[in-house]
Amino acid sequence: PSTQSARKPAATNGTRRSCTLARSLDLQAPPDNLSMRPVSAKVTLDNGRLALDDVTLTMHGGQALARLAIDARAKDPALQLRLDAKQLDLAALLAAAGVPRSVQGAKTDVTLDLAMRGSSPRAWASSATGTATARVGAGRSEAGRSPGAGKSTG
């Protein structure tokens, strides 16, 4: 359910429309709820191309900035996603991924830069190219071991 919204009027230039919106979202994302509050973005629709620019949101205790572009003009639509998330709660990320762990500290930064094609989540996953990086800060896991302090993957 949305809790608040603010809109600026859409600008029209031929078939191009854009607006800026701010909204709170609660999305059902298996296996658990993913709550993102507040969310704001600049939205542009131009002849079958949708762009969500300057998407800012708070999720899993941290802040994220994202950009999503969808070009639906071809038979296999193209998607591009860029996400920079800082200071996420590692325990919340692990729980959302279906592997809950007791973790203290370990603030996590995540960067995604992905390009995908297709008309289904399966097609997107099988065609995805790009990079994904997670940097885990100092922390402690349930066994008293570091959950990956300072390690980076990509």
PDB file of C-alpha atoms in Angstrom:
ATOM      1  CA  PRO A   1       0.000   0.000   0.000  1.00  0.00           C
ATOM      2  CA  SER A   2       1.231   3.473  -0.835  1.00  0.00           C
ATOM      3  CA  THR A   3       1.460   5.883   2.055  1.00  0.00           C
ATOM      4  CA  GLN A   4       2.281   9.176   0.373  1.00  0.00           C
ATOM      5  CA  SER A   5       2.891  10.581  -3.060  1.00  0.00           C
ATOM      6  CA  ALA A   6       3.984  13.782  -4.702  1.00  0.00           C
ATOM      7  CA  ARG A   7       3.754  14.399  -8.407  1.00  0.00           C
ATOM      8  CA  LYS A   8       4.956  17.066 -10.743  1.00  0.00           C
ATOM      9  CA  PRO A   9       2.907  17.537 -13.903  1.00  0.00           C
ATOM     10  CA  ALA A  10       3.926  15.459 -16.918  1.00  0.00           C
ATOM     11  CA  ALA A  11       5.829  17.315 -19.606  1.00  0.00           C
ATOM     12  CA  THR A  12       4.693  16.486 -23.125  1.00  0.00           C
ATOM     13  CA  ASN A  13       6.936  16.707 -26.168  1.00  0.00           C
ATOM     14  CA  GLY A  14       5.398  14.719 -29.030  1.00  0.00           C
ATOM     15  CA  THR A  15       5.208  11.145 -27.746  1.00  0.00           C
ATOM     16  CA  ARG A  16       7.631  11.767 -24.899  1.00  0.00           C
ATOM     17  CA  ARG A  17       6.185  12.060 -21.417  1.00  0.00           C
ATOM     18  CA  SER A  18       8.019  12.472 -18.168  1.00  0.00           C
ATOM     19  CA  CYS A  19       7.147  13.118 -14.569  1.00  0.00           C
ATOM     20  CA  THR A  20       8.781  13.013 -11.196  1.00  0.00           C
ATOM     21  CA  LEU A  21       7.140  11.046  -8.432  1.00  0.00           C
ATOM     22  CA  ALA A  22       7.754  10.115  -4.831  1.00  0.00           C
ATOM     23  CA  ARG A  23       5.951   7.220  -3.261  1.00  0.00           C
ATOM     24  CA  SER A  24       6.341   4.666  -0.484  1.00  0.00           C
ATOM     25  CA  LEU A  25       6.097   1.069  -1.635  1.00  0.00           C
ATOM     26  CA  ASP A  26       5.668  -2.262   0.084  1.00  0.00           C
ATOM     27  CA  LEU A  27       6.455  -4.991  -2.432  1.00  0.00           C
ATOM     28  CA  GLN A  28       5.891  -8.695  -1.908  1.00  0.00           C
ATOM     29  CA  ALA A  29       9.186 -10.266  -2.925  1.00  0.00           C
ATOM     30  CA  PRO A  30       9.664 -13.943  -2.126  1.00  0.00           C
ATOM     31  CA  PRO A  31      10.678 -15.225   0.318  1.00  0.00           C
ATOM     32  CA  ASP A  32       9.951 -12.184   2.535  1.00  0.00           C
ATOM     33  CA  ASN A  33       8.498  -8.713   2.241  1.00  0.00           C
ATOM     34  CA  LEU A  34      10.813  -6.102   0.816  1.00  0.00           C
ATOM     35  CA  SER A  35      10.019  -2.676   2.156  1.00  0.00           C
ATOM     36  CA  MET A  36      11.365   0.375   0.364  1.00  0.00           C
ATOM     37  CA  ARG A  37      10.571   3.791   1.834  1.00  0.00           C
ATOM     38  CA  PRO A  38      10.565   6.452   0.559  1.00  0.00           C
ATOM     39  CA  VAL A  39      11.006   5.973  -3.182  1.00  0.00           C
ATOM     40  CA  SER A  40      11.432   8.813  -5.636  1.00  0.00           C
ATOM     41  CA  ALA A  41      12.241   8.717  -9.350  1.00  0.00           C
ATOM     42  CA  LYS A  42      12.144  10.623 -12.590  1.00  0.00           C
ATOM     43  CA  VAL A  43      10.025   8.610 -15.032  1.00  0.00           C
ATOM     44  CA  THR A  44      10.215   9.078 -18.810  1.00  0.00           C
ATOM     45  CA  LEU A  45       8.247   7.201 -21.479  1.00  0.00           C
ATOM     46  CA  ASP A  46       9.347   7.824 -25.062  1.00  0.00           C
ATOM     47  CA  ASN A  47       8.116   5.655 -27.978  1.00  0.00           C
ATOM     48  CA  GLY A  48       8.387   2.301 -26.221  1.00  0.00           C
ATOM     49  CA  ARG A  49      11.341   3.241 -24.032  1.00  0.00           C
ATOM     50  CA  LEU A  50      10.742   3.592 -20.310  1.00  0.00           C
ATOM     51  CA  ALA A  51      13.405   5.149 -18.106  1.00  0.00           C
ATOM     52  CA  LEU A  52      13.364   5.439 -14.340  1.00  0.00           C
ATOM     53  CA  ASP A  53      16.212   7.787 -13.502  1.00  0.00           C
ATOM     54  CA  ASP A  54      17.470   9.069 -10.188  1.00  0.00           C
ATOM     55  CA  VAL A  55      15.557   6.373  -8.298  1.00  0.00           C
ATOM     56  CA  THR A  56      16.336   6.867  -4.626  1.00  0.00           C
ATOM     57  CA  LEU A  57      15.114   4.587  -1.891  1.00  0.00           C
ATOM     58  CA  THR A  58      15.760   3.343   1.597  1.00  0.00           C
ATOM     59  CA  MET A  59      15.920  -0.435   1.929  1.00  0.00           C
ATOM     60  CA  HIS A  60      17.367  -2.947   4.394  1.00  0.00           C
ATOM     61  CA  GLY A  61      18.603  -0.147   6.609  1.00  0.00           C
ATOM     62  CA  GLY A  62      20.623   1.584   3.883  1.00  0.00           C
ATOM     63  CA  GLN A  63      20.275   3.982   0.974  1.00  0.00           C
ATOM     64  CA  ALA A  64      20.195   3.133  -2.733  1.00  0.00           C
ATOM     65  CA  LEU A  65      20.362   5.037  -5.991  1.00  0.00           C
ATOM     66  CA  ALA A  66      19.219   3.234  -9.135  1.00  0.00           C
ATOM     67  CA  ARG A  67      18.446   3.604 -12.822  1.00  0.00           C
ATOM     68  CA  LEU A  68      16.250   1.245 -14.836  1.00  0.00           C
ATOM     69  CA  ALA A  69      15.779   1.496 -18.600  1.00  0.00           C
ATOM     70  CA  ILE A  70      13.451  -0.731 -20.626  1.00  0.00           C
ATOM     71  CA  ASP A  71      13.370  -0.617 -24.423  1.00  0.00           C
ATOM     72  CA  ALA A  72      10.268  -2.536 -25.521  1.00  0.00           C
ATOM     73  CA  ARG A  73      10.475  -1.680 -29.235  1.00  0.00           C
ATOM     74  CA  ALA A  74      12.175  -4.963 -30.219  1.00  0.00           C
ATOM     75  CA  LYS A  75      10.715  -8.488 -30.089  1.00  0.00           C
ATOM     76  CA  ASP A  76      12.977  -9.206 -27.105  1.00  0.00           C
ATOM     77  CA  PRO A  77      12.810  -6.108 -24.884  1.00  0.00           C
ATOM     78  CA  ALA A  78      16.104  -4.854 -23.470  1.00  0.00           C
ATOM     79  CA  LEU A  79      16.547  -3.964 -19.795  1.00  0.00           C
ATOM     80  CA  GLN A  80      19.415  -2.121 -18.170  1.00  0.00           C
ATOM     81  CA  LEU A  81      19.741  -1.810 -14.402  1.00  0.00           C
ATOM     82  CA  ARG A  82      22.259   0.175 -12.407  1.00  0.00           C
ATOM     83  CA  LEU A  83      22.107   0.065  -8.591  1.00  0.00           C
ATOM     84  CA  ASP A  84      24.426   1.562  -5.986  1.00  0.00           C
ATOM     85  CA  ALA A  85      23.341   0.644  -2.456  1.00  0.00           C
ATOM     86  CA  LYS A  86      25.260   1.699   0.656  1.00  0.00           C
ATOM     87  CA  GLN A  87      25.252   0.596   4.278  1.00  0.00           C
ATOM     88  CA  LEU A  88      22.728  -2.256   3.888  1.00  0.00           C
ATOM     89  CA  ASP A  89      22.020  -4.568   6.815  1.00  0.00           C
ATOM     90  CA  LEU A  90      23.678  -7.902   5.906  1.00  0.00           C
ATOM     91  CA  ALA A  91      21.356  -9.918   8.186  1.00  0.00           C
ATOM     92  CA  ALA A  92      18.310  -8.441   6.378  1.00  0.00           C
ATOM     93  CA  LEU A  93      19.868  -9.147   2.951  1.00  0.00           C
ATOM     94  CA  LEU A  94      20.577 -12.764   3.889  1.00  0.00           C
ATOM     95  CA  ALA A  95      17.050 -13.233   5.256  1.00  0.00           C
ATOM     96  CA  ALA A  96      15.560 -11.793   2.041  1.00  0.00           C
ATOM     97  CA  ALA A  97      17.679 -14.278   0.068  1.00  0.00           C
ATOM     98  CA  GLY A  98      16.274 -17.156   2.128  1.00  0.00           C
ATOM     99  CA  VAL A  99      19.409 -17.816   4.189  1.00  0.00           C
ATOM    100  CA  PRO A 100      18.786 -16.089   7.533  1.00  0.00           C
ATOM    101  CA  ARG A 101      21.839 -15.679   9.755  1.00  0.00           C
ATOM    102  CA  SER A 102      22.544 -13.881  12.981  1.00  0.00           C
ATOM    103  CA  VAL A 103      24.982 -11.129  11.966  1.00  0.00           C
ATOM    104  CA  GLN A 104      26.019  -8.045  13.898  1.00  0.00           C
ATOM    105  CA  GLY A 105      27.539  -5.102  12.044  1.00  0.00           C
ATOM    106  CA  ALA A 106      28.806  -6.073   8.590  1.00  0.00           C
ATOM    107  CA  LYS A 107      27.227  -3.114   6.783  1.00  0.00           C
ATOM    108  CA  THR A 108      27.219  -4.020   3.106  1.00  0.00           C
ATOM    109  CA  ASP A 109      27.578  -2.007  -0.103  1.00  0.00           C
ATOM    110  CA  VAL A 110      26.158  -3.512  -3.303  1.00  0.00           C
ATOM    111  CA  THR A 111      26.701  -2.367  -6.890  1.00  0.00           C
ATOM    112  CA  LEU A 112      24.846  -3.871  -9.857  1.00  0.00           C
ATOM    113  CA  ASP A 113      25.350  -2.947 -13.496  1.00  0.00           C
ATOM    114  CA  LEU A 114      23.315  -5.385 -15.596  1.00  0.00           C
ATOM    115  CA  ALA A 115      21.976  -5.643 -19.145  1.00  0.00           C
ATOM    116  CA  MET A 116      19.280  -8.199 -19.982  1.00  0.00           C
ATOM    117  CA  ARG A 117      16.976  -9.159 -22.859  1.00  0.00           C
ATOM    118  CA  GLY A 118      13.704 -11.024 -23.090  1.00  0.00           C
ATOM    119  CA  SER A 119      10.081 -10.937 -22.087  1.00  0.00           C
ATOM    120  CA  SER A 120      10.188 -13.008 -18.880  1.00  0.00           C
ATOM    121  CA  PRO A 121      12.217 -13.194 -15.676  1.00  0.00           C
ATOM    122  CA  ARG A 122      13.700 -16.494 -16.894  1.00  0.00           C
ATOM    123  CA  ALA A 123      14.855 -14.848 -20.155  1.00  0.00           C
ATOM    124  CA  TRP A 124      16.302 -11.909 -18.223  1.00  0.00           C
ATOM    125  CA  ALA A 125      18.260 -14.206 -15.931  1.00  0.00           C
ATOM    126  CA  SER A 126      19.620 -16.334 -18.766  1.00  0.00           C
ATOM    127  CA  SER A 127      20.714 -13.316 -20.832  1.00  0.00           C
ATOM    128  CA  ALA A 128      22.076 -11.138 -18.013  1.00  0.00           C
ATOM    129  CA  THR A 129      25.528  -9.677 -18.497  1.00  0.00           C
ATOM    130  CA  GLY A 130      27.379  -7.134 -16.413  1.00  0.00           C
ATOM    131  CA  THR A 131      28.807  -6.907 -12.938  1.00  0.00           C
ATOM    132  CA  ALA A 132      27.598  -7.414  -9.389  1.00  0.00           C
ATOM    133  CA  THR A 133      29.787  -6.387  -6.474  1.00  0.00           C
ATOM    134  CA  ALA A 134      29.199  -6.728  -2.732  1.00  0.00           C
ATOM    135  CA  ARG A 135      31.552  -5.262  -0.153  1.00  0.00           C
ATOM    136  CA  VAL A 136      30.962  -6.428   3.413  1.00  0.00           C
ATOM    137  CA  GLY A 137      32.257  -4.366   6.323  1.00  0.00           C
ATOM    138  CA  ALA A 138      33.482  -5.560   9.695  1.00  0.00           C
ATOM    139  CA  GLY A 139      31.024  -7.640  11.676  1.00  0.00           C
ATOM    140  CA  ARG A 140      30.352 -10.867  13.515  1.00  0.00           C
ATOM    141  CA  SER A 141      28.285 -13.885  12.538  1.00  0.00           C
ATOM    142  CA  GLU A 142      26.553 -16.392  14.817  1.00  0.00           C
ATOM    143  CA  ALA A 143      29.700 -18.545  14.959  1.00  0.00           C
ATOM    144  CA  GLY A 144      31.841 -15.540  15.921  1.00  0.00           C
ATOM    145  CA  ARG A 145      33.617 -15.503  12.542  1.00  0.00           C
ATOM    146  CA  SER A 146      33.845 -12.516  10.261  1.00  0.00           C
ATOM    147  CA  PRO A 147      31.109 -12.698   7.576  1.00  0.00           C
ATOM    148  CA  GLY A 148      33.542 -11.510   4.907  1.00  0.00           C
ATOM    149  CA  ALA A 149      34.955  -8.248   6.163  1.00  0.00           C
ATOM    150  CA  GLY A 150      36.544  -6.257   3.392  1.00  0.00           C
ATOM    151  CA  LYS A 151      36.015  -8.911   0.715  1.00  0.00           C
ATOM    152  CA  SER A 152      34.742  -7.906  -2.677  1.00  0.00           C
ATOM    153  CA  THR A 153      33.270 -10.074  -5.414  1.00  0.00           C
ATOM    154  CA  GLY A 154      32.350  -9.180  -8.928  1.00  0.00           C
TER     155      GLY A 154
END
